[in-house]
Amino acid sequence: MGPLVLNTRPETDSADLEATLQKRGYRVLAAPMLQIEFPAQRTIFDPAPYQALIFTSANGVRAFARLSQDRTRPVLCVGDATARLAAEVGFDQIKSANGDIHDLAALIRNQIDPAQGPLFHPAARKTAGDLGQILRDGGYQIDRKTVYTAHASAALPQQISEAIAAHHIDAVLFFSPRTAETFVKLVKSAKLEGKLAKTRAICLSPAVQLQIANLTWQRTHVASKPTQEYLLSILDQSFSSV
């Protein structure tokens, strides 16, 4: 049997990831740390005033698809997975930063003339960074709209608590600082913080790693680039010498 990996991503982002993990020979448990809620939309959104759309998550794409049927705007995406979903819902002018919010800001500076109009950023209420602040000095107008909410889970599923207590989980995947922060809170609430010393923490970025640093792990690993592909690569490497 392959290593047992705990996926902490929201359900909306997990189907392809879990299928990929299984193809790589891992056994998978799921404990979404965030529950995604898309509020009902009473009006249709018109993106005509905007020269382009910015997506910092796949859920932003899903939310926009509920807001509007318009797919004529160019879109700039934080990563390739988000760009693939944008293509699936019908966009055909797509650029991917294949990185994090700072890579996306660099892509915007390279591709977008701020004099040509504002940018629209459909996002969660809480985000991992503020693009408007990062790009303010460049004269960019970024209109961010909250189009979905990510609610933190209130407790670990019983199956997961039991697996942690029994030292059955070989690795935990963390894709965002908030997901990692929520996991730490729930582990401490369940008084399981001493049960991860035989478990690897696999983190998308140093910012994610920082959130789980006060738990005792067998080892923490950080992807060399903040993408799913690089995270899975470091997961494979962490077991390659075992």
Coordinates of C-alpha atoms in Angstrom, one line a residue:
M1 CA 0.0 0.0 0.0
G2 CA 1.1 3.5 -0.8
P3 CA 1.5 6.3 1.8
L4 CA -1.6 7.8 3.3
V5 CA -2.0 11.4 2.4
L6 CA -4.5 13.9 4.0
N7 CA -5.9 16.5 1.6
T8 CA -7.1 19.6 3.3
R9 CA -8.3 21.5 0.3
P10 CA -12.0 22.5 -0.2
E11 CA -14.2 20.0 -1.9
T12 CA -14.6 22.3 -4.9
D13 CA -10.8 22.0 -5.6
S14 CA -10.3 18.3 -4.7
A15 CA -11.6 16.0 -7.4
D16 CA -8.7 16.3 -9.8
L17 CA -6.1 16.5 -7.0
E18 CA -7.3 13.3 -5.4
A19 CA -7.5 11.4 -8.7
T20 CA -3.9 12.5 -9.4
L21 CA -2.8 11.4 -6.0
Q22 CA -4.3 8.0 -6.5
K23 CA -2.7 7.6 -9.9
R24 CA 0.6 8.3 -8.2
G25 CA 0.0 5.4 -5.8
Y26 CA -1.1 7.3 -2.7
R27 CA -4.0 6.5 -0.5
V28 CA -6.1 9.6 0.2
L29 CA -8.2 10.9 3.1
A30 CA -10.0 14.3 2.9
A31 CA -10.7 16.8 5.5
P32 CA -11.6 20.1 3.9
M33 CA -10.6 23.0 6.1
L34 CA -12.7 25.5 4.3
Q35 CA -16.3 25.2 3.0
I36 CA -17.0 27.3 -0.1
E37 CA -20.3 29.1 -0.4
F38 CA -21.5 30.8 -3.5
P39 CA -24.3 33.2 -2.7
A40 CA -27.4 33.4 -4.9
Q41 CA -27.0 36.1 -7.6
R42 CA -30.0 38.3 -8.2
T43 CA -28.6 40.3 -11.1
I44 CA -26.4 39.5 -14.1
F45 CA -23.0 41.1 -14.0
D46 CA -21.8 43.1 -17.0
P47 CA -18.0 43.1 -17.4
A48 CA -18.0 45.5 -20.3
P49 CA -16.4 48.4 -18.3
Y50 CA -13.4 46.3 -17.6
Q51 CA -10.5 45.6 -19.9
A52 CA -9.7 42.3 -18.3
L53 CA -10.6 39.9 -15.5
I54 CA -8.3 38.7 -12.8
F55 CA -8.7 35.2 -11.2
T56 CA -6.7 34.3 -8.1
S57 CA -8.4 31.0 -7.6
A58 CA -10.5 28.4 -9.3
N59 CA -13.4 29.3 -7.1
G60 CA -13.2 32.9 -8.5
V61 CA -13.7 31.4 -11.9
R62 CA -16.7 29.3 -10.7
A63 CA -18.2 32.3 -9.0
F64 CA -17.8 34.5 -12.1
A65 CA -19.5 31.8 -14.3
R66 CA -22.5 32.2 -12.0
L67 CA -22.4 36.0 -12.3
S68 CA -22.2 36.4 -16.1
Q69 CA -22.4 34.5 -19.4
D70 CA -19.9 37.0 -21.0
R71 CA -16.6 35.3 -21.9
T72 CA -15.2 38.0 -24.2
R73 CA -12.8 39.6 -21.7
P74 CA -9.2 38.6 -21.5
V75 CA -8.4 36.9 -18.2
L76 CA -5.2 36.7 -16.2
C77 CA -4.9 33.8 -13.8
V78 CA -2.7 33.1 -10.8
G79 CA -1.9 29.5 -11.9
D80 CA -2.3 26.9 -14.5
A81 CA -5.1 25.0 -12.7
T82 CA -7.2 28.2 -12.6
A83 CA -6.4 28.9 -16.2
R84 CA -7.6 25.4 -17.2
L85 CA -10.9 26.0 -15.5
A86 CA -11.2 29.4 -17.2
A87 CA -10.8 27.6 -20.5
E88 CA -13.4 25.0 -19.5
V89 CA -16.0 27.6 -18.8
G90 CA -15.5 29.3 -22.1
F91 CA -12.8 31.9 -22.0
D92 CA -10.3 31.9 -24.8
Q93 CA -8.0 34.8 -24.1
I94 CA -6.1 33.4 -21.1
K95 CA -2.7 34.1 -19.5
S96 CA -1.4 32.2 -16.5
A97 CA 1.2 33.5 -14.0
N98 CA 1.9 29.9 -13.0
G99 CA 2.8 31.1 -9.5
D100 CA 1.5 33.2 -6.6
I101 CA -0.1 36.6 -6.3
H102 CA 3.3 38.4 -6.8
D103 CA 3.8 36.4 -10.0
L104 CA 0.3 37.4 -11.1
A105 CA 1.1 41.1 -10.3
A106 CA 4.2 40.8 -12.5
L107 CA 2.1 39.3 -15.3
I108 CA -0.4 42.2 -15.1
R109 CA 2.4 44.7 -15.3
N110 CA 3.7 43.0 -18.4
Q111 CA 0.4 42.5 -20.2
I112 CA -1.9 45.3 -19.1
D113 CA -1.8 49.0 -19.8
P114 CA -3.5 50.7 -16.8
A115 CA -4.6 53.6 -19.1
Q116 CA -6.9 51.2 -21.0
G117 CA -9.3 50.8 -18.1
P118 CA -9.9 49.0 -14.8
L119 CA -9.6 45.3 -14.0
F120 CA -12.2 43.2 -12.3
H121 CA -11.2 40.7 -9.6
P122 CA -13.9 38.3 -8.3
A123 CA -12.6 36.9 -5.1
A124 CA -13.4 35.6 -1.6
R125 CA -13.9 37.9 1.3
K126 CA -10.5 36.9 2.7
T127 CA -7.6 36.6 0.2
A128 CA -4.0 35.6 0.5
G129 CA -2.8 39.1 -0.7
D130 CA -4.1 42.4 -1.9
L131 CA -3.4 42.9 -5.6
G132 CA -4.8 46.4 -5.5
Q133 CA -2.2 47.4 -2.9
I134 CA 0.6 45.6 -4.8
L135 CA -0.2 47.4 -8.1
R136 CA -1.3 50.7 -6.7
D137 CA 2.0 52.5 -7.6
G138 CA 1.5 51.4 -11.2
G139 CA -1.7 53.3 -11.6
Y140 CA -3.9 50.2 -11.9
Q141 CA -7.5 50.3 -10.8
I142 CA -8.6 46.9 -9.6
D143 CA -12.2 46.5 -8.6
R144 CA -12.4 43.5 -6.2
K145 CA -15.9 42.0 -5.5
T146 CA -16.6 39.4 -3.0
V147 CA -18.4 36.6 -4.9
Y148 CA -18.0 33.7 -2.6
T149 CA -17.2 33.0 1.0
A150 CA -14.8 30.4 2.5
H151 CA -16.0 29.3 5.9
A152 CA -13.5 27.6 8.2
S153 CA -14.5 24.1 9.4
A154 CA -15.5 23.9 13.0
A155 CA -14.0 20.5 13.8
L156 CA -12.0 17.6 12.4
P157 CA -14.0 14.7 11.0
Q158 CA -14.0 11.8 13.5
Q159 CA -12.2 9.5 11.0
I160 CA -9.4 12.1 10.6
S161 CA -9.0 12.6 14.3
E162 CA -8.7 8.8 14.8
A163 CA -6.2 8.5 12.0
I164 CA -4.1 11.3 13.4
A165 CA -4.2 9.8 16.9
A166 CA -3.2 6.4 15.6
H167 CA -0.3 7.9 13.5
H168 CA -1.7 6.5 10.3
I169 CA -1.4 9.6 8.2
D170 CA 2.0 9.9 6.4
A171 CA 1.6 13.4 4.9
V172 CA -0.7 16.4 5.0
L173 CA -1.1 18.7 2.1
F174 CA -1.5 22.4 2.7
F175 CA -2.4 24.8 -0.2
S176 CA -3.1 28.1 1.6
P177 CA -2.2 29.9 4.8
R178 CA -5.8 30.0 5.9
T179 CA -6.2 26.2 5.3
A180 CA -3.1 25.6 7.3
E181 CA -4.1 28.0 10.1
T182 CA -7.5 26.3 10.4
F183 CA -5.9 22.8 10.5
V184 CA -3.6 23.9 13.4
K185 CA -6.6 25.3 15.4
L186 CA -8.6 22.1 14.9
V187 CA -5.7 19.8 15.8
K188 CA -5.1 21.8 19.0
S189 CA -8.8 21.9 19.8
A190 CA -8.8 18.1 19.5
K191 CA -5.6 17.9 21.7
L192 CA -3.8 16.0 18.9
E193 CA -0.8 18.4 18.5
G194 CA 1.6 15.7 19.8
K195 CA 0.4 13.1 17.3
L196 CA 2.0 14.4 14.1
A197 CA 5.7 13.7 14.8
K198 CA 5.6 10.8 12.2
T199 CA 3.8 12.9 9.6
R200 CA 5.2 15.1 6.8
A201 CA 3.8 18.5 6.1
I202 CA 3.8 19.4 2.4
C203 CA 3.3 23.1 1.9
L204 CA 2.6 25.2 -1.2
S205 CA 4.7 28.2 0.0
P206 CA 6.8 29.6 2.9
A207 CA 3.7 31.6 4.0
V208 CA 1.8 28.3 4.3
Q209 CA 4.7 26.7 6.2
L210 CA 4.8 29.5 8.7
Q211 CA 1.2 28.7 9.7
I212 CA 2.0 25.1 10.7
A213 CA 5.4 25.8 12.2
N214 CA 4.3 25.5 15.8
L215 CA 3.2 21.9 15.4
T216 CA 5.8 19.1 15.6
W217 CA 6.2 17.3 12.3
Q218 CA 8.5 14.5 11.1
R219 CA 9.6 17.1 8.5
T220 CA 8.1 20.0 6.6
H221 CA 8.6 20.4 2.8
V222 CA 7.9 23.5 0.7
A223 CA 7.3 23.5 -3.0
S224 CA 9.9 25.3 -5.0
K225 CA 7.1 27.1 -6.9
P226 CA 3.6 27.7 -5.5
T227 CA 1.8 25.4 -7.9
Q228 CA 0.1 22.0 -7.5
E229 CA 2.5 20.4 -9.8
Y230 CA 5.5 21.5 -7.7
L231 CA 3.8 20.6 -4.5
L232 CA 3.1 17.0 -5.8
S233 CA 6.7 16.8 -6.9
I234 CA 8.0 17.6 -3.4
L235 CA 5.5 15.1 -2.0
D236 CA 7.0 12.4 -4.3
Q237 CA 10.5 13.4 -3.3
S238 CA 9.7 13.3 0.4
F239 CA 9.0 9.6 0.0
S240 CA 11.6 8.7 -2.6
S241 CA 14.3 7.9 -0.1
V242 CA 12.0 5.8 2.2

